[in-house]
Each structure stands twice: as C-alpha cells, then as structure tokens.
Tab-separated table of C-alpha atoms in Angstrom:
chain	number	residue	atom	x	y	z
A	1	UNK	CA	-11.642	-3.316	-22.646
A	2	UNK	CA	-11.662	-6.356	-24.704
A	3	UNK	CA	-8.353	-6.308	-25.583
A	4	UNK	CA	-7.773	-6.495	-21.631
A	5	UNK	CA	-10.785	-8.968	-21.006
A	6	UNK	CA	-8.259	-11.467	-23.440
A	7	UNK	CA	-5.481	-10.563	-21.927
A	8	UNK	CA	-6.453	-11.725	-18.508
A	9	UNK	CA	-8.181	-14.394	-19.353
A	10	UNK	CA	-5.190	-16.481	-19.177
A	11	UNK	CA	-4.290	-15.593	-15.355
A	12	UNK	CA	-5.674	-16.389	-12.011
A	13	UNK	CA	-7.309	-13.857	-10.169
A	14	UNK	CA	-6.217	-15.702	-6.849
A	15	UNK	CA	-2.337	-15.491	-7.548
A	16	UNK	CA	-1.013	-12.167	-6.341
A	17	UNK	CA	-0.156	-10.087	-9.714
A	18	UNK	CA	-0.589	-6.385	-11.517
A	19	UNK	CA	-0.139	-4.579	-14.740
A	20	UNK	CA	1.126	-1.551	-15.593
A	21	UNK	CA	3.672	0.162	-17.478
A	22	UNK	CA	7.464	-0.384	-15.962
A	23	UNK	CA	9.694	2.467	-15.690
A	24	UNK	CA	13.772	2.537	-14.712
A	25	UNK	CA	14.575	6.270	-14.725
A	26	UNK	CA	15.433	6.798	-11.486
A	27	UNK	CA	15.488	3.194	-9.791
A	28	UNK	CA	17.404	0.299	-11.145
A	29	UNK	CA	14.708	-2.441	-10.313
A	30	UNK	CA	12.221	-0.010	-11.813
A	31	UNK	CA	8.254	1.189	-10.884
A	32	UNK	CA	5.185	0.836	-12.054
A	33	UNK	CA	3.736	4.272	-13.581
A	34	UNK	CA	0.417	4.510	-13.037
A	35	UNK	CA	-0.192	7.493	-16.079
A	36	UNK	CA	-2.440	4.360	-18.363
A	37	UNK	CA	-3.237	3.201	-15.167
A	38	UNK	CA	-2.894	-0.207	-13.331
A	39	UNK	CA	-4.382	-3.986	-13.156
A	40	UNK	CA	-4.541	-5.625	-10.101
A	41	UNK	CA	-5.696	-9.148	-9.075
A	42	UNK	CA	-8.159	-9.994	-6.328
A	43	UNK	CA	-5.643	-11.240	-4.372
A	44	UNK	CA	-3.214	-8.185	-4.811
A	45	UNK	CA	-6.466	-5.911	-3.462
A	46	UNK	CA	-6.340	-8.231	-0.844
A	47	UNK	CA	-3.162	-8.124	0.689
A	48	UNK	CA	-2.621	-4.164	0.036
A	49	UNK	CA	-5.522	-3.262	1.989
A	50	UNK	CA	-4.309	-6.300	5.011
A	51	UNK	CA	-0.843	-4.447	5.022
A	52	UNK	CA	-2.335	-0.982	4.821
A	53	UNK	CA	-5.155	-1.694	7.612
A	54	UNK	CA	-1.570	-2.899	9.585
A	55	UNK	CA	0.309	-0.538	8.735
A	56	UNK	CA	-2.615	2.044	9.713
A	57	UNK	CA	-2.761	0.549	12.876
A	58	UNK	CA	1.051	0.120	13.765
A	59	UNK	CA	1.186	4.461	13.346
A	60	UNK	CA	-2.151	4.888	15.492
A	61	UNK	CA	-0.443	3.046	18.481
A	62	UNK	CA	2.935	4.960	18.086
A	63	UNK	CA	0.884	8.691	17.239
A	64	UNK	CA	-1.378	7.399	20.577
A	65	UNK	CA	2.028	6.861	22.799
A	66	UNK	CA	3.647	9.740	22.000
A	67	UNK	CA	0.979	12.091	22.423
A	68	UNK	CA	0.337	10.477	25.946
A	69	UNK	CA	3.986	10.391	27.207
A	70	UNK	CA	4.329	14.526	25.700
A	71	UNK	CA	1.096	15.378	27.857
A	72	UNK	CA	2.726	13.283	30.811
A	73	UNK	CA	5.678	15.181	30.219
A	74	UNK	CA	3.725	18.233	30.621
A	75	UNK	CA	2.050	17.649	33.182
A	76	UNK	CA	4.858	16.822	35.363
A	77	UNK	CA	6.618	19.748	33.890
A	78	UNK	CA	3.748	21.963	35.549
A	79	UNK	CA	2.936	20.443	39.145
C-alpha cells in the first residue's frame, strides 16, 4: 500500500481518473482488467454512481410502461 500511497500522491483526487491493468485482446482501444484490481478517484466514484442512479432510473420508467400498456392490453383483450 505504500508503494500506491506514492504513487497517487502526485494526482488529484477531484480530476476524473483510474488505475488498472490495460488489456487489448479482444478490443482495439483496450479494457481495464480488474484481476489486481482497480483505483478510482473521488470524482470517478462520483460520476459512476450519477450515471448508474440515471441509468437505473431511465430502465424503471421503460420496465414501469411496458408492464402497464401489456396489462392494458390484457385487459382490453378480456372485456
């Protein structure tokens, strides 16, 4: 952990970056592999759980409309 503690030292945990081990196997811009695991900034926390609470939200509404136009369906199907 020291090693790591030095190694961050010299960024900003308000800009918007992460660690980890870059792989190009299968995708030509690469991935980051999580198997020695990752390092991400405050702000990078930050904006991954805005997008995901969004995102979260955006498949609610659609899950919540089509549910309620199949049981309309339904329902007119059957009176």
């Amino acid at each position: 952990m020291e090693n790591m503690r030095y190694m961050l030292n010299d960024y900003n945990s308000s800009d918007p970056i992460y660690f980890g081990f870059r792989m190009k196997p299968y995708v030509s811009q690469g991935y980051m592999s999580g198997g020695g695991g990752y390092v991400l900034s405050k702000e990078s926390v930050k904006r991954f759980v805005t997008v995901s609470i969004i995102l979260i939200n955006i498949i609610i509404t659609i899950f919540v409309v089509l549910i309620y136009n199949y049981v309309s369906l339904i329902i007119m199907i059957f009176l």
